[in-house]
Amino acid sequence: MPPKDQFMMMNLYRLNSQYRRVLLLAAALMLAGCASSGSEQGAPEQGTVIEAQRIAEAAAAARAAEERARIAAAEAERERQAAAARQQAEQRAQAEAAAQAQAEREAAARAQAAAEQRQRQAEAAQVARIAELEAEIAAARASTGTVATANGKLEEAIAAAEELLEVLNAEQLKYGNTNAAGEPVEPLQKELIADLEARKDSLKQEAQALTQQ
């Protein structure tokens, strides 16, 4: 109990004790008055009446003081309850504010984490796209190189075919000078012709194989 309430209760207890003492004193005086009236008939009663009136006034004052003390104690109790209610309301408001702040911090943290996740995904997608483009470029370069190689093989095959054509034309001229058996007097270059034919066919096959890759 707060010190103020304890003080009010102590005052109320003191007033109750004083009120009881006043009542006991009034009863004693009344008994004394009755006894004296029996033994001293004709004594003046004015003093007894005044004393009884004084006692009654004191009792009324004590009752009034007791009522004031009761009202003050009740008011103090109401103030205590109101203060306790205000304190509880403040504590609830503080708890709600703390919970709201915590919720906002958690929401901000989730938003930050989501943004970072999206950024990581975007970066990963960009890296994957770059790798894909690099692979496409490498494949294109390889294809270009293959085509270039195939074209080179074809050029070599064409050159071999042209050389073979020249040799065959030269060999054809040899048939203009033949012996009695109908064979050219100048020997034919059969091995050269066979080599050129084989080289032409080989280069052609290599070029075809490269273009099919």
mmCIF file with all atom_site columns, N, CA and C in Angstrom, residues 41-85:
data_model
loop_
_atom_site.group_PDB
_atom_site.id
_atom_site.type_symbol
_atom_site.label_atom_id
_atom_site.label_alt_id
_atom_site.label_comp_id
_atom_site.label_asym_id
_atom_site.label_entity_id
_atom_site.label_seq_id
_atom_site.pdbx_PDB_ins_code
_atom_site.Cartn_x
_atom_site.Cartn_y
_atom_site.Cartn_z
_atom_site.occupancy
_atom_site.B_iso_or_equiv
_atom_site.pdbx_formal_charge
_atom_site.auth_seq_id
_atom_site.auth_comp_id
_atom_site.auth_asym_id
_atom_site.auth_atom_id
_atom_site.pdbx_PDB_model_num
ATOM 1   N N  . GLN A 1 41 ? -30.951 15.548 45.312  1.00 0.00 ? 41 GLN A N  1
ATOM 2   C CA . GLN A 1 41 ? -32.138 16.071 44.653  1.00 0.00 ? 41 GLN A CA 1
ATOM 3   C C  . GLN A 1 41 ? -32.145 17.586 44.755  1.00 0.00 ? 41 GLN A C  1
ATOM 4   N N  . GLY A 1 42 ? -32.544 18.170 43.666  1.00 0.00 ? 42 GLY A N  1
ATOM 5   C CA . GLY A 1 42 ? -32.648 19.617 43.648  1.00 0.00 ? 42 GLY A CA 1
ATOM 6   C C  . GLY A 1 42 ? -31.383 20.292 43.190  1.00 0.00 ? 42 GLY A C  1
ATOM 7   N N  . ALA A 1 43 ? -30.284 19.483 42.889  1.00 0.00 ? 43 ALA A N  1
ATOM 8   C CA . ALA A 1 43 ? -29.046 20.099 42.376  1.00 0.00 ? 43 ALA A CA 1
ATOM 9   C C  . ALA A 1 43 ? -29.303 20.621 40.978  1.00 0.00 ? 43 ALA A C  1
ATOM 10  N N  . PRO A 1 44 ? -28.647 21.622 40.611  1.00 0.00 ? 44 PRO A N  1
ATOM 11  C CA . PRO A 1 44 ? -28.883 22.193 39.263  1.00 0.00 ? 44 PRO A CA 1
ATOM 12  C C  . PRO A 1 44 ? -28.463 21.215 38.174  1.00 0.00 ? 44 PRO A C  1
ATOM 13  N N  . GLU A 1 45 ? -29.305 21.069 37.158  1.00 0.00 ? 45 GLU A N  1
ATOM 14  C CA . GLU A 1 45 ? -29.045 20.144 36.044  1.00 0.00 ? 45 GLU A CA 1
ATOM 15  C C  . GLU A 1 45 ? -28.441 20.854 34.839  1.00 0.00 ? 45 GLU A C  1
ATOM 16  N N  . GLN A 1 46 ? -28.225 22.118 34.943  1.00 0.00 ? 46 GLN A N  1
ATOM 17  C CA . GLN A 1 46 ? -27.734 22.861 33.775  1.00 0.00 ? 46 GLN A CA 1
ATOM 18  C C  . GLN A 1 46 ? -26.343 22.388 33.356  1.00 0.00 ? 46 GLN A C  1
ATOM 19  N N  . GLY A 1 47 ? -25.480 22.125 34.346  1.00 0.00 ? 47 GLY A N  1
ATOM 20  C CA . GLY A 1 47 ? -24.126 21.668 34.006  1.00 0.00 ? 47 GLY A CA 1
ATOM 21  C C  . GLY A 1 47 ? -24.144 20.335 33.292  1.00 0.00 ? 47 GLY A C  1
ATOM 22  N N  . THR A 1 48 ? -25.038 19.453 33.736  1.00 0.00 ? 48 THR A N  1
ATOM 23  C CA . THR A 1 48 ? -25.137 18.136 33.094  1.00 0.00 ? 48 THR A CA 1
ATOM 24  C C  . THR A 1 48 ? -25.613 18.268 31.663  1.00 0.00 ? 48 THR A C  1
ATOM 25  N N  . VAL A 1 49 ? -26.575 19.136 31.441  1.00 0.00 ? 49 VAL A N  1
ATOM 26  C CA . VAL A 1 49 ? -27.097 19.332 30.081  1.00 0.00 ? 49 VAL A CA 1
ATOM 27  C C  . VAL A 1 49 ? -26.015 19.896 29.167  1.00 0.00 ? 49 VAL A C  1
ATOM 28  N N  . ILE A 1 50 ? -25.269 20.856 29.691  1.00 0.00 ? 50 ILE A N  1
ATOM 29  C CA . ILE A 1 50 ? -24.198 21.458 28.877  1.00 0.00 ? 50 ILE A CA 1
ATOM 30  C C  . ILE A 1 50 ? -23.137 20.418 28.537  1.00 0.00 ? 50 ILE A C  1
ATOM 31  N N  . GLU A 1 51 ? -22.804 19.617 29.567  1.00 0.00 ? 51 GLU A N  1
ATOM 32  C CA . GLU A 1 51 ? -21.788 18.586 29.330  1.00 0.00 ? 51 GLU A CA 1
ATOM 33  C C  . GLU A 1 51 ? -22.265 17.560 28.314  1.00 0.00 ? 51 GLU A C  1
ATOM 34  N N  . ALA A 1 52 ? -23.555 17.187 28.414  1.00 0.00 ? 52 ALA A N  1
ATOM 35  C CA . ALA A 1 52 ? -24.093 16.219 27.452  1.00 0.00 ? 52 ALA A CA 1
ATOM 36  C C  . ALA A 1 52 ? -24.105 16.808 26.049  1.00 0.00 ? 52 ALA A C  1
ATOM 37  N N  . GLN A 1 53 ? -24.430 18.097 25.970  1.00 0.00 ? 53 GLN A N  1
ATOM 38  C CA . GLN A 1 53 ? -24.433 18.761 24.661  1.00 0.00 ? 53 GLN A CA 1
ATOM 39  C C  . GLN A 1 53 ? -23.023 18.792 24.078  1.00 0.00 ? 53 GLN A C  1
ATOM 40  N N  . ARG A 1 54 ? -22.053 19.087 24.980  1.00 0.00 ? 54 ARG A N  1
ATOM 41  C CA . ARG A 1 54 ? -20.669 19.125 24.503  1.00 0.00 ? 54 ARG A CA 1
ATOM 42  C C  . ARG A 1 54 ? -20.221 17.755 24.011  1.00 0.00 ? 54 ARG A C  1
ATOM 43  N N  . ILE A 1 55 ? -20.641 16.734 24.769  1.00 0.00 ? 55 ILE A N  1
ATOM 44  C CA . ILE A 1 55 ? -20.271 15.372 24.370  1.00 0.00 ? 55 ILE A CA 1
ATOM 45  C C  . ILE A 1 55 ? -20.913 15.009 23.037  1.00 0.00 ? 55 ILE A C  1
ATOM 46  N N  . ALA A 1 56 ? -22.171 15.407 22.851  1.00 0.00 ? 56 ALA A N  1
ATOM 47  C CA . ALA A 1 56 ? -22.862 15.112 21.594  1.00 0.00 ? 56 ALA A CA 1
ATOM 48  C C  . ALA A 1 56 ? -22.189 15.819 20.428  1.00 0.00 ? 56 ALA A C  1
ATOM 49  N N  . GLU A 1 57 ? -21.802 17.077 20.678  1.00 0.00 ? 57 GLU A N  1
ATOM 50  C CA . GLU A 1 57 ? -21.112 17.815 19.611  1.00 0.00 ? 57 GLU A CA 1
ATOM 51  C C  . GLU A 1 57 ? -19.773 17.167 19.275  1.00 0.00 ? 57 GLU A C  1
ATOM 52  N N  . ALA A 1 58 ? -19.080 16.726 20.328  1.00 0.00 ? 58 ALA A N  1
ATOM 53  C CA . ALA A 1 58 ? -17.799 16.055 20.082  1.00 0.00 ? 58 ALA A CA 1
ATOM 54  C C  . ALA A 1 58 ? -18.002 14.765 19.301  1.00 0.00 ? 58 ALA A C  1
ATOM 55  N N  . ALA A 1 59 ? -19.081 14.032 19.655  1.00 0.00 ? 59 ALA A N  1
ATOM 56  C CA . ALA A 1 59 ? -19.365 12.795 18.929  1.00 0.00 ? 59 ALA A CA 1
ATOM 57  C C  . ALA A 1 59 ? -19.702 13.087 17.468  1.00 0.00 ? 59 ALA A C  1
ATOM 58  N N  . ALA A 1 60 ? -20.488 14.162 17.256  1.00 0.00 ? 60 ALA A N  1
ATOM 59  C CA . ALA A 1 60 ? -20.833 14.532 15.878  1.00 0.00 ? 60 ALA A CA 1
ATOM 60  C C  . ALA A 1 60 ? -19.585 14.936 15.102  1.00 0.00 ? 60 ALA A C  1
ATOM 61  N N  . ALA A 1 61 ? -18.711 15.688 15.784  1.00 0.00 ? 61 ALA A N  1
ATOM 62  C CA . ALA A 1 61 ? -17.466 16.084 15.125  1.00 0.00 ? 61 ALA A CA 1
ATOM 63  C C  . ALA A 1 61 ? -16.616 14.868 14.790  1.00 0.00 ? 61 ALA A C  1
ATOM 64  N N  . ALA A 1 62 ? -16.606 13.895 15.718  1.00 0.00 ? 62 ALA A N  1
ATOM 65  C CA . ALA A 1 62 ? -15.832 12.677 15.464  1.00 0.00 ? 62 ALA A CA 1
ATOM 66  C C  . ALA A 1 62 ? -16.408 11.911 14.286  1.00 0.00 ? 62 ALA A C  1
ATOM 67  N N  . ARG A 1 63 ? -17.777 11.847 14.247  1.00 0.00 ? 63 ARG A N  1
ATOM 68  C CA . ARG A 1 63 ? -18.400 11.155 13.109  1.00 0.00 ? 63 ARG A CA 1
ATOM 69  C C  . ARG A 1 63 ? -18.096 11.872 11.798  1.00 0.00 ? 63 ARG A C  1
ATOM 70  N N  . ALA A 1 64 ? -18.143 13.209 11.839  1.00 0.00 ? 64 ALA A N  1
ATOM 71  C CA . ALA A 1 64 ? -17.834 13.973 10.625  1.00 0.00 ? 64 ALA A CA 1
ATOM 72  C C  . ALA A 1 64 ? -16.387 13.747 10.194  1.00 0.00 ? 64 ALA A C  1
ATOM 73  N N  . ALA A 1 65 ? -15.492 13.754 11.206  1.00 0.00 ? 65 ALA A N  1
ATOM 74  C CA . ALA A 1 65 ? -14.085 13.508 10.877  1.00 0.00 ? 65 ALA A CA 1
ATOM 75  C C  . ALA A 1 65 ? -13.897 12.107 10.312  1.00 0.00 ? 65 ALA A C  1
ATOM 76  N N  . GLU A 1 66 ? -14.622 11.144 10.914  1.00 0.00 ? 66 GLU A N  1
ATOM 77  C CA . GLU A 1 66 ? -14.537 9.771  10.401  1.00 0.00 ? 66 GLU A CA 1
ATOM 78  C C  . GLU A 1 66 ? -15.042 9.687  8.964   1.00 0.00 ? 66 GLU A C  1
ATOM 79  N N  . GLU A 1 67 ? -16.141 10.405 8.673   1.00 0.00 ? 67 GLU A N  1
ATOM 80  C CA . GLU A 1 67 ? -16.687 10.386 7.311   1.00 0.00 ? 67 GLU A CA 1
ATOM 81  C C  . GLU A 1 67 ? -15.710 11.024 6.330   1.00 0.00 ? 67 GLU A C  1
ATOM 82  N N  . ARG A 1 68 ? -15.100 12.153 6.786   1.00 0.00 ? 68 ARG A N  1
ATOM 83  C CA . ARG A 1 68 ? -14.117 12.795 5.906   1.00 0.00 ? 68 ARG A CA 1
ATOM 84  C C  . ARG A 1 68 ? -12.928 11.873 5.650   1.00 0.00 ? 68 ARG A C  1
ATOM 85  N N  . ALA A 1 69 ? -12.506 11.173 6.699   1.00 0.00 ? 69 ALA A N  1
ATOM 86  C CA . ALA A 1 69 ? -11.389 10.245 6.535   1.00 0.00 ? 69 ALA A CA 1
ATOM 87  C C  . ALA A 1 69 ? -11.764 9.108  5.591   1.00 0.00 ? 69 ALA A C  1
ATOM 88  N N  . ARG A 1 70 ? -13.014 8.624  5.732   1.00 0.00 ? 70 ARG A N  1
ATOM 89  C CA . ARG A 1 70 ? -13.463 7.551  4.839   1.00 0.00 ? 70 ARG A CA 1
ATOM 90  C C  . ARG A 1 70 ? -13.498 8.024  3.389   1.00 0.00 ? 70 ARG A C  1
ATOM 91  N N  . ILE A 1 71 ? -14.031 9.252  3.201   1.00 0.00 ? 71 ILE A N  1
ATOM 92  C CA . ILE A 1 71 ? -14.099 9.805  1.840   1.00 0.00 ? 71 ILE A CA 1
ATOM 93  C C  . ILE A 1 71 ? -12.692 10.000 1.274   1.00 0.00 ? 71 ILE A C  1
ATOM 94  N N  . ALA A 1 72 ? -11.792 10.517 2.138   1.00 0.00 ? 72 ALA A N  1
ATOM 95  C CA . ALA A 1 72 ? -10.417 10.728 1.682   1.00 0.00 ? 72 ALA A CA 1
ATOM 96  C C  . ALA A 1 72 ? -9.749  9.405  1.326   1.00 0.00 ? 72 ALA A C  1
ATOM 97  N N  . ALA A 1 73 ? -10.009 8.372  2.159   1.00 0.00 ? 73 ALA A N  1
ATOM 98  C CA . ALA A 1 73 ? -9.423  7.062  1.869   1.00 0.00 ? 73 ALA A CA 1
ATOM 99  C C  . ALA A 1 73 ? -9.977  6.495  0.566   1.00 0.00 ? 73 ALA A C  1
ATOM 100 N N  . ALA A 1 74 ? -11.302 6.670  0.363   1.00 0.00 ? 74 ALA A N  1
ATOM 101 C CA . ALA A 1 74 ? -11.903 6.182  -0.880  1.00 0.00 ? 74 ALA A CA 1
ATOM 102 C C  . ALA A 1 74 ? -11.334 6.931  -2.085  1.00 0.00 ? 74 ALA A C  1
ATOM 103 N N  . GLU A 1 75 ? -11.172 8.257  -1.925  1.00 0.00 ? 75 GLU A N  1
ATOM 104 C CA . GLU A 1 75 ? -10.603 9.050  -3.015  1.00 0.00 ? 75 GLU A CA 1
ATOM 105 C C  . GLU A 1 75 ? -9.162  8.626  -3.302  1.00 0.00 ? 75 GLU A C  1
ATOM 106 N N  . ALA A 1 76 ? -8.415  8.372  -2.221  1.00 0.00 ? 76 ALA A N  1
ATOM 107 C CA . ALA A 1 76 ? -7.035  7.908  -2.409  1.00 0.00 ? 76 ALA A CA 1
ATOM 108 C C  . ALA A 1 76 ? -7.002  6.563  -3.125  1.00 0.00 ? 76 ALA A C  1
ATOM 109 N N  . GLU A 1 77 ? -7.949  5.684  -2.776  1.00 0.00 ? 77 GLU A N  1
ATOM 110 C CA . GLU A 1 77 ? -8.013  4.382  -3.434  1.00 0.00 ? 77 GLU A CA 1
ATOM 111 C C  . GLU A 1 77 ? -8.364  4.541  -4.908  1.00 0.00 ? 77 GLU A C  1
ATOM 112 N N  . ARG A 1 78 ? -9.313  5.459  -5.188  1.00 0.00 ? 78 ARG A N  1
ATOM 113 C CA . ARG A 1 78 ? -9.661  5.703  -6.591  1.00 0.00 ? 78 ARG A CA 1
ATOM 114 C C  . ARG A 1 78 ? -8.460  6.253  -7.359  1.00 0.00 ? 78 ARG A C  1
ATOM 115 N N  . GLU A 1 79 ? -7.743  7.173  -6.727  1.00 0.00 ? 79 GLU A N  1
ATOM 116 C CA . GLU A 1 79 ? -6.557  7.718  -7.386  1.00 0.00 ? 79 GLU A CA 1
ATOM 117 C C  . GLU A 1 79 ? -5.509  6.632  -7.625  1.00 0.00 ? 79 GLU A C  1
ATOM 118 N N  . ARG A 1 80 ? -5.364  5.752  -6.606  1.00 0.00 ? 80 ARG A N  1
ATOM 119 C CA . ARG A 1 80 ? -4.397  4.664  -6.775  1.00 0.00 ? 80 ARG A CA 1
ATOM 120 C C  . ARG A 1 80 ? -4.791  3.749  -7.931  1.00 0.00 ? 80 ARG A C  1
ATOM 121 N N  . GLN A 1 81 ? -6.093  3.405  -7.984  1.00 0.00 ? 81 GLN A N  1
ATOM 122 C CA . GLN A 1 81 ? -6.563  2.547  -9.067  1.00 0.00 ? 81 GLN A CA 1
ATOM 123 C C  . GLN A 1 81 ? -6.418  3.234  -10.423 1.00 0.00 ? 81 GLN A C  1
ATOM 124 N N  . ALA A 1 82 ? -6.726  4.544  -10.463 1.00 0.00 ? 82 ALA A N  1
ATOM 125 C CA . ALA A 1 82 ? -6.585  5.284  -11.720 1.00 0.00 ? 82 ALA A CA 1
ATOM 126 C C  . ALA A 1 82 ? -5.124  5.329  -12.158 1.00 0.00 ? 82 ALA A C  1
ATOM 127 N N  . ALA A 1 83 ? -4.216  5.556  -11.179 1.00 0.00 ? 83 ALA A N  1
ATOM 128 C CA . ALA A 1 83 ? -2.792  5.583  -11.504 1.00 0.00 ? 83 ALA A CA 1
ATOM 129 C C  . ALA A 1 83 ? -2.329  4.217  -12.006 1.00 0.00 ? 83 ALA A C  1
ATOM 130 N N  . ALA A 1 84 ? -2.823  3.156  -11.346 1.00 0.00 ? 84 ALA A N  1
ATOM 131 C CA . ALA A 1 84 ? -2.461  1.806  -11.786 1.00 0.00 ? 84 ALA A CA 1
ATOM 132 C C  . ALA A 1 84 ? -2.990  1.537  -13.190 1.00 0.00 ? 84 ALA A C  1
ATOM 133 N N  . ALA A 1 85 ? -4.227  2.010  -13.457 1.00 0.00 ? 85 ALA A N  1
ATOM 134 C CA . ALA A 1 85 ? -4.797  1.820  -14.797 1.00 0.00 ? 85 ALA A CA 1
ATOM 135 C C  . ALA A 1 85 ? -3.990  2.586  -15.838 1.00 0.00 ? 85 ALA A C  1
#
